Short mmCIF file of C-alpha atoms in Angstrom, two decimals:
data_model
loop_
_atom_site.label_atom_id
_atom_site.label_comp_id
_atom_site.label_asym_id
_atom_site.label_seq_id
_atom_site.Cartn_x
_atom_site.Cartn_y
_atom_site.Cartn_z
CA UNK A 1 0.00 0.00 0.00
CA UNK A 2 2.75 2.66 1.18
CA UNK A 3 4.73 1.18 -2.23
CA UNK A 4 1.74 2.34 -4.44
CA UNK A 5 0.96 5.70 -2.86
CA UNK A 6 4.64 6.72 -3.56
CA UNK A 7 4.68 5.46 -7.01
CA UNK A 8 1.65 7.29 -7.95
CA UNK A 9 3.12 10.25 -6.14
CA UNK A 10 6.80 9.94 -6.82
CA UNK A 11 7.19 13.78 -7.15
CA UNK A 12 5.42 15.30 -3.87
CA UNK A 13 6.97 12.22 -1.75
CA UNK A 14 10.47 13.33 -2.76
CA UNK A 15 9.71 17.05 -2.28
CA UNK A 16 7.97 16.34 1.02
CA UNK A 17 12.09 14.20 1.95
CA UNK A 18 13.52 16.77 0.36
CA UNK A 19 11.73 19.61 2.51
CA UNK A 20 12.41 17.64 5.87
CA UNK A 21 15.86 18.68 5.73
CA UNK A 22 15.39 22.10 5.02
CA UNK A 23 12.90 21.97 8.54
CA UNK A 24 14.72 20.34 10.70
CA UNK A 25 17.75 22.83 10.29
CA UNK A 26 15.73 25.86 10.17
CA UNK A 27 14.04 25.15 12.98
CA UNK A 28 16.88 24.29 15.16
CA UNK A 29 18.70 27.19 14.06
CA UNK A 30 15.80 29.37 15.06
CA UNK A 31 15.01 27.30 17.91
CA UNK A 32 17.27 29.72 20.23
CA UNK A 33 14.95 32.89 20.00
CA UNK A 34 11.03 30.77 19.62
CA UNK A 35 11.86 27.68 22.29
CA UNK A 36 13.38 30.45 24.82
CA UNK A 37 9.85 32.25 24.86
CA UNK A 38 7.70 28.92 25.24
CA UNK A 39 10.35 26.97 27.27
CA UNK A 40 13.22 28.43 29.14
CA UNK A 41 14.76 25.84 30.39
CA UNK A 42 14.95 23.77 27.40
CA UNK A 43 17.36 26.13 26.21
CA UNK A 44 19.55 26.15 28.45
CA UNK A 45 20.23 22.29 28.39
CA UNK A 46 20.41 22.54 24.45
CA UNK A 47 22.92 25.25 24.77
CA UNK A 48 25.17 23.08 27.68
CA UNK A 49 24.76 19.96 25.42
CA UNK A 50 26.03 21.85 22.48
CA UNK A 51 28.81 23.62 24.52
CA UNK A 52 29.92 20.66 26.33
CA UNK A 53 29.96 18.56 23.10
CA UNK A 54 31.98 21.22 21.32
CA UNK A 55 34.32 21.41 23.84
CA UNK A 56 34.67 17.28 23.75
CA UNK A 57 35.21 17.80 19.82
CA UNK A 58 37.84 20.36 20.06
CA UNK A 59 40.13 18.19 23.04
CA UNK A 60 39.48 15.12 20.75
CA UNK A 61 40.95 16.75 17.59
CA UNK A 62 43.41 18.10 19.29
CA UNK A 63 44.48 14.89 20.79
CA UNK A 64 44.47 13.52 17.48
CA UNK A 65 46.40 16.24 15.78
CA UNK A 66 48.91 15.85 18.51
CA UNK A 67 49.31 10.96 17.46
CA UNK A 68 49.34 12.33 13.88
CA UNK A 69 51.97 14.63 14.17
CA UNK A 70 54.14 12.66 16.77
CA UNK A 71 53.94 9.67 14.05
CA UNK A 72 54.49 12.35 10.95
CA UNK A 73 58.10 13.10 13.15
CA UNK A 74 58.07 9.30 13.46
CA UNK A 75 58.26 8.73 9.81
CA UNK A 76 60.18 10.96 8.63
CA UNK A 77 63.04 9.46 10.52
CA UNK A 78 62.67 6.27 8.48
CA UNK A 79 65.13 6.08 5.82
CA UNK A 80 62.79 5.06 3.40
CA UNK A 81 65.46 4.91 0.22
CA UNK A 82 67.35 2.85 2.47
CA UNK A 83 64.80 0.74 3.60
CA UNK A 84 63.68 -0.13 -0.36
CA UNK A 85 67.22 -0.63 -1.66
CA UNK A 86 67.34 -3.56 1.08
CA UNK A 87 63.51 -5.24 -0.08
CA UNK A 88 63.76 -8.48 -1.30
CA UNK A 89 61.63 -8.79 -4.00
CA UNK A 90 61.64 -12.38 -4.30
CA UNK A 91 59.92 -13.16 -1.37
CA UNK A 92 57.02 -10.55 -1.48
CA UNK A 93 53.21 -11.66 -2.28
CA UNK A 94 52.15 -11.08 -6.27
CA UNK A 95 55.49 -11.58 -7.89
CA UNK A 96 53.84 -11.41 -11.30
CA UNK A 97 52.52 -7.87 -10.82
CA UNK A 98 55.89 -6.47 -9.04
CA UNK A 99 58.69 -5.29 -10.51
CA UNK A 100 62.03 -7.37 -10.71
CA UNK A 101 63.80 -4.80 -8.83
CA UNK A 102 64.21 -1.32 -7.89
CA UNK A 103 65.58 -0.40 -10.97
CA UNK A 104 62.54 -1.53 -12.41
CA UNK A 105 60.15 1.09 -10.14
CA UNK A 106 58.65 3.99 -12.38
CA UNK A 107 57.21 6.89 -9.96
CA UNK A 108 54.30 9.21 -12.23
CA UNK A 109 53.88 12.14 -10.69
CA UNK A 110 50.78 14.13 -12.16
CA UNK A 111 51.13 18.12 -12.03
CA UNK A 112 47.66 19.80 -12.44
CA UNK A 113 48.68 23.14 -13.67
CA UNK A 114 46.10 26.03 -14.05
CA UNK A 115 46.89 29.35 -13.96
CA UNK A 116 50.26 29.10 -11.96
CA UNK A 117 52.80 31.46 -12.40
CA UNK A 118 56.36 30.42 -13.74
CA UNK A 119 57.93 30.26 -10.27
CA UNK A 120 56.08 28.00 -9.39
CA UNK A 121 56.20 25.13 -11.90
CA UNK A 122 60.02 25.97 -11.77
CA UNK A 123 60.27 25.43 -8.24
CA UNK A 124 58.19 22.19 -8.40
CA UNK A 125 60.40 21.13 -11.25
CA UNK A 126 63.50 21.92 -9.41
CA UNK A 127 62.15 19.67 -5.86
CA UNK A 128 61.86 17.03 -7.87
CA UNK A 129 65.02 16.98 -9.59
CA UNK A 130 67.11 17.68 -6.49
CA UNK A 131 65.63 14.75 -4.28
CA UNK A 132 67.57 11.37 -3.60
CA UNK A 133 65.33 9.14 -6.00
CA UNK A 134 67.02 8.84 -9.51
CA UNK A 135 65.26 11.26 -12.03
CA UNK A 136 65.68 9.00 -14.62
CA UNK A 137 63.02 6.48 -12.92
CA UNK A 138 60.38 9.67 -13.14
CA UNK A 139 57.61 10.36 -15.36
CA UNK A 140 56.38 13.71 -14.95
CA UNK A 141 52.80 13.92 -16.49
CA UNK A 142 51.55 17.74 -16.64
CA UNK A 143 47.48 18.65 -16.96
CA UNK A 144 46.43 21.58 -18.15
CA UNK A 145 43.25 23.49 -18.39
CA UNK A 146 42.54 24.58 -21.77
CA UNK A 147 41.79 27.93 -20.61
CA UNK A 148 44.98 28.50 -19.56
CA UNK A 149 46.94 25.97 -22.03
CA UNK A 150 49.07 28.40 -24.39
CA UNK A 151 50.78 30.21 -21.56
CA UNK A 152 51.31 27.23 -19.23
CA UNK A 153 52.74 25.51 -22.10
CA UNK A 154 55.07 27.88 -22.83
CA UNK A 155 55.91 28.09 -18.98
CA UNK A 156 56.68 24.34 -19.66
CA UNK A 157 58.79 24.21 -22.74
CA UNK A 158 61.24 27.03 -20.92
CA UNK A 159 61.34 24.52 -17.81
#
């Protein structure tokens, strides 16, 4: 029965879902200023639930932003170049879909370019080429907006 009512009326039953939203937010932003005049004290245990809860929120972010950055220092004193050149890829799962060894590894690195300016691209151009993995193992792809294409391409030949 419910099944046929909303397939005869498909459109006002997915206005009506889509209006429920727009309600339910409107009325608890408003509900400040019309539920203090009809009930006081509802208001003030909405506002300590909300301030309590933000206050929860913020100390749990911040706990986690303080793991995530004590295992970002972590990591970064992992010698990961080291740690590859002594893999052996013999015994590691999927041989058929590895490479034979690190020689072998291709890194793509995809540069969205835009509207950037020619410092830019030359700087990103220049991090690349002065870190520790071999340049000759990279394949720079560059995409470009066709709005933009004649001058970034230019920027990009003079790189």
């Amino acid at each position: 029965m419910i099944a046929q009512f909303v397939e005869k009326h498909d459109h006002l039953v997915h206005r009506f879902l889509e209006s429920i939203l727009g309600v339910m937010t409107w009325s608890l932003l408003t509900s400040p200023v019309w539920l203090g005049l009809i009930y006081p004290a509802a208001i003030v245990y909405m506002l300590t639930f909300f301030t309590v809860y933000w206050s929860f929120m913020a100390f749990r972010h911040t706990i986690g932003m303080a793991i995530g950055y004590n295992n970002y220092k972590k990591e970064l004193a992992v010698d990961w170049g080291d740690s590859c050149k002594k893999l052996d890829f013999s015994v590691l799962p999927d041989k058929n879909t590895l490479p034979s060894s690190l020689s072998d590894v291709r890194h793509m690195i995809l540069i969205p370019a835009y509207s950037e300016p020619f410092g830019v691209l030359n700087d990103t151009i220049n991090s690349i080429l002065n870190q520790t993995f071999p340049s000759t193992q990279i394949v720079l792809v560059f995409t470009i907006e066709q709005k933009y294409s004649e001058r970034v391409i230019e920027d990009i030949k003079k790189l």
